Coordinates of N, CA and C in Angstrom, one line a residue:
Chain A
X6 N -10.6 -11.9 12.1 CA -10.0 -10.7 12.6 C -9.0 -10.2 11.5
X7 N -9.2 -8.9 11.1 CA -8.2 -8.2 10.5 C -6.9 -8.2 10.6
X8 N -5.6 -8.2 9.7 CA -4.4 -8.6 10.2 C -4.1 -6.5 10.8
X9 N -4.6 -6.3 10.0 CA -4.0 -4.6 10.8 C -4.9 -3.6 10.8
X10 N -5.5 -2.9 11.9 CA -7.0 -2.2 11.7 C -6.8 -0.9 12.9
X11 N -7.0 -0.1 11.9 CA -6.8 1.2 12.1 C -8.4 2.4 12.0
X12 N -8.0 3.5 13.5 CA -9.3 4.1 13.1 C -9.6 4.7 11.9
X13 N -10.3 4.7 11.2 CA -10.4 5.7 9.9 C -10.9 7.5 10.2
X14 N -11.0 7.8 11.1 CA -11.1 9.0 11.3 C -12.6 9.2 10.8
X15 N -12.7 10.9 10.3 CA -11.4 11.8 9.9 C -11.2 12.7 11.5
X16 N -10.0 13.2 11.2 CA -9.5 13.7 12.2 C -9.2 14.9 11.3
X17 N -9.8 16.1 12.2 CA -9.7 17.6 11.7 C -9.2 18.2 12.4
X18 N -7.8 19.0 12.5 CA -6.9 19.6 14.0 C -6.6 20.7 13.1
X19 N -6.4 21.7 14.1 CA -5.9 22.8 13.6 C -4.6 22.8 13.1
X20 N -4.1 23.7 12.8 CA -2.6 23.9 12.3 C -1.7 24.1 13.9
X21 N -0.6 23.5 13.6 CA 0.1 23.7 15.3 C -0.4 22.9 16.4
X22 N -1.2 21.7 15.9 CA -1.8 21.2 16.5 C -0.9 19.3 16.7
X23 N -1.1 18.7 17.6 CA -0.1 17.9 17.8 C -1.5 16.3 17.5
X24 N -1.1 15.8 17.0 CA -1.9 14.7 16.4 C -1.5 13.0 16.7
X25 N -2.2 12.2 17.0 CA -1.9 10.8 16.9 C -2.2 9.7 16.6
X26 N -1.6 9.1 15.8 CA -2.9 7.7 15.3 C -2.0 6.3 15.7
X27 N -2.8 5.6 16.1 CA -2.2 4.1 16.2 C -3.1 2.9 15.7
X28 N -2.6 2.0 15.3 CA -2.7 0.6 14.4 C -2.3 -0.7 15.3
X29 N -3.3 -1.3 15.1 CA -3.0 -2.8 15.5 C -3.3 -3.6 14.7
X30 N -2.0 -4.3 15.4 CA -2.2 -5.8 13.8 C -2.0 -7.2 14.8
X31 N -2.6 -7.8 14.0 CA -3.1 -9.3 14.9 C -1.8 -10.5 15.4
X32 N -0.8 -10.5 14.1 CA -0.2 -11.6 14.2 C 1.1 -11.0 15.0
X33 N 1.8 -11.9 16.0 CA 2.3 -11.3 17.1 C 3.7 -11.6 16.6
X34 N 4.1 -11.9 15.6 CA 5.4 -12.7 15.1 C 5.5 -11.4 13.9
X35 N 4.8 -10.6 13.7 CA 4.8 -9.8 13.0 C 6.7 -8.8 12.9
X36 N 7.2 -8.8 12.0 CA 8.5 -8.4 11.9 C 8.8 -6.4 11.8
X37 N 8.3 -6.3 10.4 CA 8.1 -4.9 9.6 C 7.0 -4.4 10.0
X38 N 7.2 -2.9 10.2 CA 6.4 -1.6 10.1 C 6.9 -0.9 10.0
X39 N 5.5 -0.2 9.1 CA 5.6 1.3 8.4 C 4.6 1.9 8.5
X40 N 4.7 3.2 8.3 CA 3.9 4.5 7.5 C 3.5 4.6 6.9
X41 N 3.1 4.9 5.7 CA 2.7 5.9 4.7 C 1.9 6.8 4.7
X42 N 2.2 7.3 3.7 CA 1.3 8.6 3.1 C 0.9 8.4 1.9
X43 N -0.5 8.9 1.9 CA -1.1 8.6 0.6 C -1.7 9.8 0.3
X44 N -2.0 10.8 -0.4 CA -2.7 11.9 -0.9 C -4.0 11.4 -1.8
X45 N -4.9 12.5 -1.9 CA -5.7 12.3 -2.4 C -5.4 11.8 -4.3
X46 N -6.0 10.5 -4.4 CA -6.4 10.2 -5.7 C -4.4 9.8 -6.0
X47 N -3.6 9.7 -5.4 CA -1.9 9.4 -5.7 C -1.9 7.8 -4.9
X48 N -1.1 7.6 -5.6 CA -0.3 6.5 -4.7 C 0.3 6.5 -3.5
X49 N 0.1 5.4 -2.9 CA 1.1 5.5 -1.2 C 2.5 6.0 -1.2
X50 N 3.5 6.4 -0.4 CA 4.6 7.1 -0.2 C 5.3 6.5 1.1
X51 N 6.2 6.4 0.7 CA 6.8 5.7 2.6 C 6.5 6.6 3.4
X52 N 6.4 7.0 4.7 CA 6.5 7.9 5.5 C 7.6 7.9 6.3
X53 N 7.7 6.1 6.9 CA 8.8 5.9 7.7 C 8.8 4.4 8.1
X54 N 9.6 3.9 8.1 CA 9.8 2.4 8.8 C 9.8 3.1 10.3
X55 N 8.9 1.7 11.2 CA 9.0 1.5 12.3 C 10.1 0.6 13.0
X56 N 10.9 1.4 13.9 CA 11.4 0.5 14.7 C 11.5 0.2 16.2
X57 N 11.8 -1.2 16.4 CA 11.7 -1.3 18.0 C 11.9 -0.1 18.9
X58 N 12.6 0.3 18.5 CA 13.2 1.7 19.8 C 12.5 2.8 19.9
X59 N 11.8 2.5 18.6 CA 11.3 3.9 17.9 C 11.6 4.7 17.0
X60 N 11.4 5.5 16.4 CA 12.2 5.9 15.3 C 11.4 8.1 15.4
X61 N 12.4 8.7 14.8 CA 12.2 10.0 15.1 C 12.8 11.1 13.5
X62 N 11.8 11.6 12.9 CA 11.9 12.2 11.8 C 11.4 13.8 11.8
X63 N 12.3 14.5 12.3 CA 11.6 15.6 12.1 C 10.0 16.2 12.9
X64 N 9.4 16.2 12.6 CA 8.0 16.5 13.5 C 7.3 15.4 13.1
X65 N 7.6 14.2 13.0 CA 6.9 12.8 12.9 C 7.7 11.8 13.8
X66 N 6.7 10.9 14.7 CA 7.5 10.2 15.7 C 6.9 9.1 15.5
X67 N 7.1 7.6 15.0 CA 6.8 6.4 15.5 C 7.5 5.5 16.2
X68 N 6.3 4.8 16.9 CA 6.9 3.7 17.9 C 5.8 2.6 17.7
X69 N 6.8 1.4 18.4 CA 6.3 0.4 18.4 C 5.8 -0.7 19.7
X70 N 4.5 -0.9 19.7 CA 4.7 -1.4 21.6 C 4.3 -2.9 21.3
X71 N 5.1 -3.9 21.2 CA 5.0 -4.8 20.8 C 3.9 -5.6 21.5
X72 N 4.0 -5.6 22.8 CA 3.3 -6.2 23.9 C 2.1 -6.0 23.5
X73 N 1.5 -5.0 23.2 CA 0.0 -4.4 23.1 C -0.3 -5.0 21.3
X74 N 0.9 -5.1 20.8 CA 0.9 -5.4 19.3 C -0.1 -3.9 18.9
X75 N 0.8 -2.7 19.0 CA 0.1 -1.6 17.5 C 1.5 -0.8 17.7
X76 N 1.5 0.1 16.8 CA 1.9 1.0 16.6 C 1.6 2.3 16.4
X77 N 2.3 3.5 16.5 CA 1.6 5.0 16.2 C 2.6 5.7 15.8
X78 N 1.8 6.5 15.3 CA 2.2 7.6 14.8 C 2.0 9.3 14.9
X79 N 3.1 9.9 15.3 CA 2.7 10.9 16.1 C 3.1 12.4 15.3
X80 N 2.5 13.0 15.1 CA 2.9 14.4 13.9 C 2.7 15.6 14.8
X81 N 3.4 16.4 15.3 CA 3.9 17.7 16.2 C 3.7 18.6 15.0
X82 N 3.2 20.0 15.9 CA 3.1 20.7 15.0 C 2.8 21.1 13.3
X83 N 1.8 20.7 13.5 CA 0.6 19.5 12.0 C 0.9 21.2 11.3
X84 N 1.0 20.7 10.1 CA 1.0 21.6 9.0 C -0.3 21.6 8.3
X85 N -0.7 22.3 7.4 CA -1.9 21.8 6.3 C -1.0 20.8 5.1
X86 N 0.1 20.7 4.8 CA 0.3 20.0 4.1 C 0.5 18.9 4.4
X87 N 0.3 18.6 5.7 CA 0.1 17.4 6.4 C -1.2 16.4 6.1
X88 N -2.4 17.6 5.2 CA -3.6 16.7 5.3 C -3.4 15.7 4.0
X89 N -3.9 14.3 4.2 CA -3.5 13.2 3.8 C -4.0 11.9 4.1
X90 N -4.2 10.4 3.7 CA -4.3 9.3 4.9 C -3.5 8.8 5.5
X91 N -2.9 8.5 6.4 CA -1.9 7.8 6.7 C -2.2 6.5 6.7
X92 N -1.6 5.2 6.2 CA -2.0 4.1 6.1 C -0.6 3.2 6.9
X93 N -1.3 2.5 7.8 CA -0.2 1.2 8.7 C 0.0 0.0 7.7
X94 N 1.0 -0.3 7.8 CA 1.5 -1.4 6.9 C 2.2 -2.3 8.2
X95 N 1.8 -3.8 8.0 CA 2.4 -4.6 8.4 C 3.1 -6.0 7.4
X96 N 4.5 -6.2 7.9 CA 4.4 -7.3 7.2 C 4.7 -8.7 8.2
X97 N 3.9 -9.4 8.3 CA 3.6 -10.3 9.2 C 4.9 -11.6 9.3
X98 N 5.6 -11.8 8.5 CA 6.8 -12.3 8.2 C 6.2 -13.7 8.3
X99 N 5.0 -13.8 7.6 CA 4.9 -15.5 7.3 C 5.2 -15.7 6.0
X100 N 5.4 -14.8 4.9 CA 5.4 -15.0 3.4 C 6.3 -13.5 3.0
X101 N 5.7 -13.6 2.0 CA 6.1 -12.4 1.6 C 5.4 -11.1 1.1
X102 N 4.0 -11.0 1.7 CA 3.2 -10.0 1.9 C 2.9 -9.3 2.7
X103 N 2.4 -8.1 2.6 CA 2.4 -7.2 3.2 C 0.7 -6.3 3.5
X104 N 0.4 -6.4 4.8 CA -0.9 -6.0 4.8 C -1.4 -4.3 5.1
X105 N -2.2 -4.1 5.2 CA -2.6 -2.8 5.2 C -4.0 -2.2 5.6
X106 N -3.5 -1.6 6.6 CA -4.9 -0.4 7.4 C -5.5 -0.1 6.2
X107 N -6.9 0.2 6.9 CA -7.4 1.0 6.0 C -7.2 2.5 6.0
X108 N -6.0 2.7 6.3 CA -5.9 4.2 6.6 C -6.6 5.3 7.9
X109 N -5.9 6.6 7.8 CA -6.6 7.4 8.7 C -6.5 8.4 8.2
X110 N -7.8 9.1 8.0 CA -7.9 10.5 7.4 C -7.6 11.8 8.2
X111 N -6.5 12.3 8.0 CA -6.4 13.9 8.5 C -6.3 15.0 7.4
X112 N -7.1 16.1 8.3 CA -7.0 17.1 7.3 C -6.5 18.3 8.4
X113 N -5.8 19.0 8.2 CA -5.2 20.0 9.0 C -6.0 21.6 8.7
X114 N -6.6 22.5 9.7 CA -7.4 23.8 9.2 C -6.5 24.8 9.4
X115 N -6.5 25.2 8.7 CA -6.0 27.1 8.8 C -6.5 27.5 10.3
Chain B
X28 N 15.6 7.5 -14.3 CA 15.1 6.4 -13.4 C 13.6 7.0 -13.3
X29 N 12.7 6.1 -13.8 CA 11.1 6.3 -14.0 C 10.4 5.6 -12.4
X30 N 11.0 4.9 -11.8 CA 10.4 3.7 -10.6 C 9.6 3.1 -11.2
X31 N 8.8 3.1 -10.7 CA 7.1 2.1 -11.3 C 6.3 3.0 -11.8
X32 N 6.4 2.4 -12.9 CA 5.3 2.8 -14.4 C 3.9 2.1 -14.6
X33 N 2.8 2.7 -15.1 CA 1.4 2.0 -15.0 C 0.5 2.5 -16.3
X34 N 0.4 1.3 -17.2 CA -0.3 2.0 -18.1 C -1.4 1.2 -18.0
X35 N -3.1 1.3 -18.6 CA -2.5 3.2 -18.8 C -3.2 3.4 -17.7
X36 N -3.5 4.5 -17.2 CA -4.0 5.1 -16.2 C -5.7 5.1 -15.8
X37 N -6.4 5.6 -16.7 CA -7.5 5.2 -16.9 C -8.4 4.3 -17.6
X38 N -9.5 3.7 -17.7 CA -9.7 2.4 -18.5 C -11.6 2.3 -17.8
X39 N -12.4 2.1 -19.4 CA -13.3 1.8 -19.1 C -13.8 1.0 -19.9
X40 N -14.1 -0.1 -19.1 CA -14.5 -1.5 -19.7 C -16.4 -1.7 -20.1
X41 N -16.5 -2.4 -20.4 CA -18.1 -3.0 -20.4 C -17.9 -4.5 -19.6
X42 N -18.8 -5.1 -19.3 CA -19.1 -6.3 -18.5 C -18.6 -7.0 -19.6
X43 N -17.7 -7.8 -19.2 CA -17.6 -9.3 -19.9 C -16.0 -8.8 -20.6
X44 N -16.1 -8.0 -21.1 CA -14.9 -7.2 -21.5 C -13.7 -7.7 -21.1
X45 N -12.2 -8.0 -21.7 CA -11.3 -8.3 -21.0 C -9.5 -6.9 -21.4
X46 N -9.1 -7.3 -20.5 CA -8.1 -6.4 -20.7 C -6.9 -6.6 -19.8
X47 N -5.8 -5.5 -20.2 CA -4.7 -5.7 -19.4 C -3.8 -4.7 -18.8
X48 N -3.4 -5.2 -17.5 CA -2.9 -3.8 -17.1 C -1.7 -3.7 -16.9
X49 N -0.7 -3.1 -17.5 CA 0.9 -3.4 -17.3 C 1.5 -2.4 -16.4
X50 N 2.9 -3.1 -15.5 CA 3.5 -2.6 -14.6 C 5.2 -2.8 -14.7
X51 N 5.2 -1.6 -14.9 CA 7.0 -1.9 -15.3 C 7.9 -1.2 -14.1
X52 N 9.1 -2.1 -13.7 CA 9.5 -1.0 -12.6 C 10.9 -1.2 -13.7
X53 N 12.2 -0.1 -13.2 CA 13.2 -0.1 -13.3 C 14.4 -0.2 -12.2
X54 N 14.1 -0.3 -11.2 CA 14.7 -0.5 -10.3 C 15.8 -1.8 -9.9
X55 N 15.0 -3.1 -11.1 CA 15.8 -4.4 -10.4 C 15.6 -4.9 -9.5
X56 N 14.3 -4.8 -9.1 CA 13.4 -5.4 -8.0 C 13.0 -6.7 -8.2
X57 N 13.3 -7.8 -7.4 CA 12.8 -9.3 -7.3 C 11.3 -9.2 -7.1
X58 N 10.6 -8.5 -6.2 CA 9.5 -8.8 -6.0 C 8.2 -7.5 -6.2
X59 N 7.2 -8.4 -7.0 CA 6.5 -7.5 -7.6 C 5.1 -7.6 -6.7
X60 N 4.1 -6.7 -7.0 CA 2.7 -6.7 -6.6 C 1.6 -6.0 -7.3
X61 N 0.3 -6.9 -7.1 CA -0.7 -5.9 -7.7 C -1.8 -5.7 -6.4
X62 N -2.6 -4.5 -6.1 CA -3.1 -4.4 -5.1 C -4.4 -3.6 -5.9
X63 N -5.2 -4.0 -5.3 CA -7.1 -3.0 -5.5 C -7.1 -2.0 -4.4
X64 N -7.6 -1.1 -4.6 CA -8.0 -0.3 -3.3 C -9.3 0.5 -3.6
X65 N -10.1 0.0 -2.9 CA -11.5 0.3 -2.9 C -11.7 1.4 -1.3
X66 N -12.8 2.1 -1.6 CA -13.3 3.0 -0.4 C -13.3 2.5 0.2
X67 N -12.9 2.5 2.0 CA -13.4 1.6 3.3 C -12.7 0.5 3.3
X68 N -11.8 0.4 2.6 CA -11.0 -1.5 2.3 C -9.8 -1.2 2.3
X69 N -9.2 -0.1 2.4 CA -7.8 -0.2 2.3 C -7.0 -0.7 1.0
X70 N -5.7 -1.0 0.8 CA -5.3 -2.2 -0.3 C -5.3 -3.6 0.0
X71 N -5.7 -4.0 -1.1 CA -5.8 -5.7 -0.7 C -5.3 -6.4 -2.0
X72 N -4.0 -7.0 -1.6 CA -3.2 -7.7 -2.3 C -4.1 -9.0 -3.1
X73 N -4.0 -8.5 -4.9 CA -4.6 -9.7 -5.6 C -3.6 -10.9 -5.7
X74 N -2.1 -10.5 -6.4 CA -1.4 -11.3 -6.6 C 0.1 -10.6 -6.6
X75 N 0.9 -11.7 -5.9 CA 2.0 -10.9 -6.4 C 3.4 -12.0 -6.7
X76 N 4.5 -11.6 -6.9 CA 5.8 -12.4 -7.5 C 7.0 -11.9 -6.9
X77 N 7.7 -13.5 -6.9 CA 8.6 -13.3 -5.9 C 9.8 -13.4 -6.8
X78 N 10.0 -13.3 -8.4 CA 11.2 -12.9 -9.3 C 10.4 -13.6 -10.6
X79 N 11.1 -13.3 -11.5 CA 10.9 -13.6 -12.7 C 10.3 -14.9 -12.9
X80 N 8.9 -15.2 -13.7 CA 8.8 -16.6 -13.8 C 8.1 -17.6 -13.0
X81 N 7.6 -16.3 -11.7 CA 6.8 -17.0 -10.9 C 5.6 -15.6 -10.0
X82 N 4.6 -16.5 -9.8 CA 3.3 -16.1 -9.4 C 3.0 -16.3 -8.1
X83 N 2.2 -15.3 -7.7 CA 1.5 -16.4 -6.3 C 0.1 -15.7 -6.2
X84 N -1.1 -16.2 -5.4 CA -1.9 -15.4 -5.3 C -2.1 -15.0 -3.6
X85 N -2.4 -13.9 -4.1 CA -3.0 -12.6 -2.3 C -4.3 -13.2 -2.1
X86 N -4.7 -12.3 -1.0 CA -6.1 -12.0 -0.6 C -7.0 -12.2 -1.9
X87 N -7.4 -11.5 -2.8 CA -8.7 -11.2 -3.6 C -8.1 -11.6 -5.2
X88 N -7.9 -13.1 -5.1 CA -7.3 -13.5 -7.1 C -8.1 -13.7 -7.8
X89 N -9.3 -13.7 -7.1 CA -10.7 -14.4 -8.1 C -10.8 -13.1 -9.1
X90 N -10.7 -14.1 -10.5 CA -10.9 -13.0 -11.3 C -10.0 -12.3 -12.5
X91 N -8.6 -12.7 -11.9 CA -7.9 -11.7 -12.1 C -6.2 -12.7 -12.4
X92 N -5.6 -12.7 -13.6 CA -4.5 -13.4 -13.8 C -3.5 -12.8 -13.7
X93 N -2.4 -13.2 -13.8 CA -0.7 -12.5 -13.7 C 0.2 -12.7 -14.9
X94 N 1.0 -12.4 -15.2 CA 2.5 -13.1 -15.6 C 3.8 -12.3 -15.3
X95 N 4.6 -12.7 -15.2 CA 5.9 -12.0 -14.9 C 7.3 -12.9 -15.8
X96 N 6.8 -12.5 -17.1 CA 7.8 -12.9 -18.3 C 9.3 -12.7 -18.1
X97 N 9.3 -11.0 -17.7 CA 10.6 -10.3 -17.4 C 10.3 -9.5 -16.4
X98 N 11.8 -9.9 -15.9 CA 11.8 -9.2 -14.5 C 10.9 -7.4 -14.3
X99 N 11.4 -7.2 -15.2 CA 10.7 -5.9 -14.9 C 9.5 -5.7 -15.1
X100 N 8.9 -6.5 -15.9 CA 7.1 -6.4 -16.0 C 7.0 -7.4 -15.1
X101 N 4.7 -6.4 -14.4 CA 4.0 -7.6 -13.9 C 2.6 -7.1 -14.9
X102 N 2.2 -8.0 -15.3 CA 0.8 -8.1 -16.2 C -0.4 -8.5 -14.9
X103 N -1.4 -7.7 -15.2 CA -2.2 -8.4 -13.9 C -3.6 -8.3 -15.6
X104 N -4.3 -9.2 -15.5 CA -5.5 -9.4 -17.1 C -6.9 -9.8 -16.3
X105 N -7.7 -9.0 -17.0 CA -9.0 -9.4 -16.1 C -9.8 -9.8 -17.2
X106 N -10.1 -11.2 -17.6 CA -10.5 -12.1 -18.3 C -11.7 -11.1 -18.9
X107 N -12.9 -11.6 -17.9 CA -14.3 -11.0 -18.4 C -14.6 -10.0 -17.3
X108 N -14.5 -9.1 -17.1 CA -14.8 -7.8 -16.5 C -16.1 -7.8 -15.9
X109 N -16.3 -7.5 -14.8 CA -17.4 -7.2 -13.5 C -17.3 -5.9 -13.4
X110 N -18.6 -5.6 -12.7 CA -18.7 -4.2 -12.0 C -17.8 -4.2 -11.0
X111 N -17.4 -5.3 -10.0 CA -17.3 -5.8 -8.7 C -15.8 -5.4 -8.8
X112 N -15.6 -5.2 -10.0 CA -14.2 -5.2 -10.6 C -13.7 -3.5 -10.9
X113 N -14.6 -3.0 -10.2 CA -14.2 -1.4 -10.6 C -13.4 -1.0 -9.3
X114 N -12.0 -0.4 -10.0 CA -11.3 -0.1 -8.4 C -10.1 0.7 -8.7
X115 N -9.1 1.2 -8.3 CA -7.9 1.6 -8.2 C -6.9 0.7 -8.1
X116 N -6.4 0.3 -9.1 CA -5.2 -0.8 -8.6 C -3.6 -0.2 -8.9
X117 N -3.1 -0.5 -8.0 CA -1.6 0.1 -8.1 C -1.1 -1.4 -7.9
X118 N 0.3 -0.9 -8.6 CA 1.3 -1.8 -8.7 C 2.2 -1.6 -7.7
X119 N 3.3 -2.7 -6.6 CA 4.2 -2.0 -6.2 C 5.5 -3.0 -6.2
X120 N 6.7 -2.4 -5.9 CA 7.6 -3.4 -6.0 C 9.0 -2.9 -5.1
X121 N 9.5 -4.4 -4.7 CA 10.4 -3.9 -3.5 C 11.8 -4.7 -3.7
X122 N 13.0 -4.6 -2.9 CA 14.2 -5.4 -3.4 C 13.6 -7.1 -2.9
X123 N 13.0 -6.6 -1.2 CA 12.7 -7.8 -0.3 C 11.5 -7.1 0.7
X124 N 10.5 -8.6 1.1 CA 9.8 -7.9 2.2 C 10.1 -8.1 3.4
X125 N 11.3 -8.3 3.5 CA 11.6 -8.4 4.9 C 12.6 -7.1 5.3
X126 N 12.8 -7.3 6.5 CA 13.3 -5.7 7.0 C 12.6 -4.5 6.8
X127 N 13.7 -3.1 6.4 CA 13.0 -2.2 6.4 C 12.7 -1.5 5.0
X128 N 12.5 -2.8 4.1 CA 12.8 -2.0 2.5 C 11.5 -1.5 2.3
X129 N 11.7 -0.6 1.3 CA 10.4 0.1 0.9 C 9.7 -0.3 -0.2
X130 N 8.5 0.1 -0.1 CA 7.5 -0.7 -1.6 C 7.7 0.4 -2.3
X131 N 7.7 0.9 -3.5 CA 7.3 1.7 -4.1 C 6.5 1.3 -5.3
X132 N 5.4 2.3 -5.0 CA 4.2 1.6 -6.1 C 4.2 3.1 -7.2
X133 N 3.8 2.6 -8.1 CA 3.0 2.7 -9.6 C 2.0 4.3 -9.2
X134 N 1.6 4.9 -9.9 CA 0.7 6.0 -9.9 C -0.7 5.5 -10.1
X135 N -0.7 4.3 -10.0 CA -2.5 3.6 -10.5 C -3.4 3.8 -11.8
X136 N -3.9 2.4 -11.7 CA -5.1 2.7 -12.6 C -6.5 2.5 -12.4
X137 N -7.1 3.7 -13.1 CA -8.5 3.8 -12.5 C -9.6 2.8 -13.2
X138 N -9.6 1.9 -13.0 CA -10.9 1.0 -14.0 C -12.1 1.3 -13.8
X139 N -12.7 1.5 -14.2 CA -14.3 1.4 -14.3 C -15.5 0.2 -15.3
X140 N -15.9 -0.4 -14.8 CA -16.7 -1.4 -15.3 C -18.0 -1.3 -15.5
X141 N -18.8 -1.1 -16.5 CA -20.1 -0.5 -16.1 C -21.1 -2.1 -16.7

């Protein structure tokens, strides 16, 4: 089993359109999560650390439901410069690495 | 302040071919990484270092060596070059992985192996 697996889409929404993606990761002792953003052909980008409570940025909301072990991520009022993959990052806190979705493809339409 | 630097960017090998990919951060970062990212695979950690002086290996090492001389370089050398071996690899580096620190990776290099 995969340590973190995510749908890969692609997901095509309009502009103004309210979007969600969530990630599950296997190991239940699991500590850290994150976001990112990755753009075409660029390197990843934080988007946002996940926390217990939840965490709230602007028209991006993550939470975390431990019980169910995933996480999501939720983008309000999607922009086109929103189109991008978003990739789940876990770090399972047995070492010191860090694993990774294969991402989710969105692309936002006019 | 440059973060994580990657040379060089592009790179095209022949089979058997060997080479090297260097990663310099300036941040003062203890812990470094090298990651592949292929279509449909996400990143998948080859090797990475937990300070100066020392190695470890990820998911996918076959193939593929390290050194971390000085803190701020990580060398990742691919002996004899495969096709298998054609990918996007970014470098990334963080203070710690625990909590909520952030990776910041490298702009990547494109290899191609023919």
């Amino acid at each position: 089993r995969k340590e973190v697996e995510q749908d890969p889409g692609p997901f095509n929404v309009p502009e103004g359109a309210t979007v969600a993606f969530n990630c599950t990761y296997s190991n239940s002792a699991s500590q850290s999560f994150f976001w990112y953003r990755q753009d075409c052909r660029k390197e990843p980008k934080l988007l946002m650390s996940v926390y217990s409570s939840g965490n709230e940025d602007g028209r991006f909301t993550a939470q975390l439901n431990r019980a169910s072990q995933y996480i999501s991520l939720l983008i309000r009022d999607s922009k086109l410069s929103d189109s991008a993959t978003y990739l789940c990052v876990v770090n399972p806190n047995t070492g010191n690495q860090f694993y990774f979705g294969t991402g989710t493809s969105l692309t936002v339409i006019p | 302040n440059a973060g994580v630097t990657q040379t060089p960017k592009f790179r095209v090998l022949k089979t058997g071919q060997s080479m090297t990919l260097l990663c310099a951060q300036d941040m003062n970062h203890e812990y470094m990484y090298w990651y592949r990212q292929d279509p449909g695979m996400g990143l998948r950690l080859i090797h990475y270092s937990v300070g100066e002086g020392t190695t470890a290996k990820g998911e996918v090492p076959d193939g593929y060596n390290v050194s971390r001389l000085k803190k701020q370089n990580f060398l990742l050398g691919l002996e004899s070059a495969a096709p298998s071996q054609t990918s996007v690899y970014f470098c990334a580096s963080t203070n710690t992985p625990l909590g909520s620190y952030e990776q910041y990776f490298g702009p990547g290099t494109r290899l191609t192996v023919t």
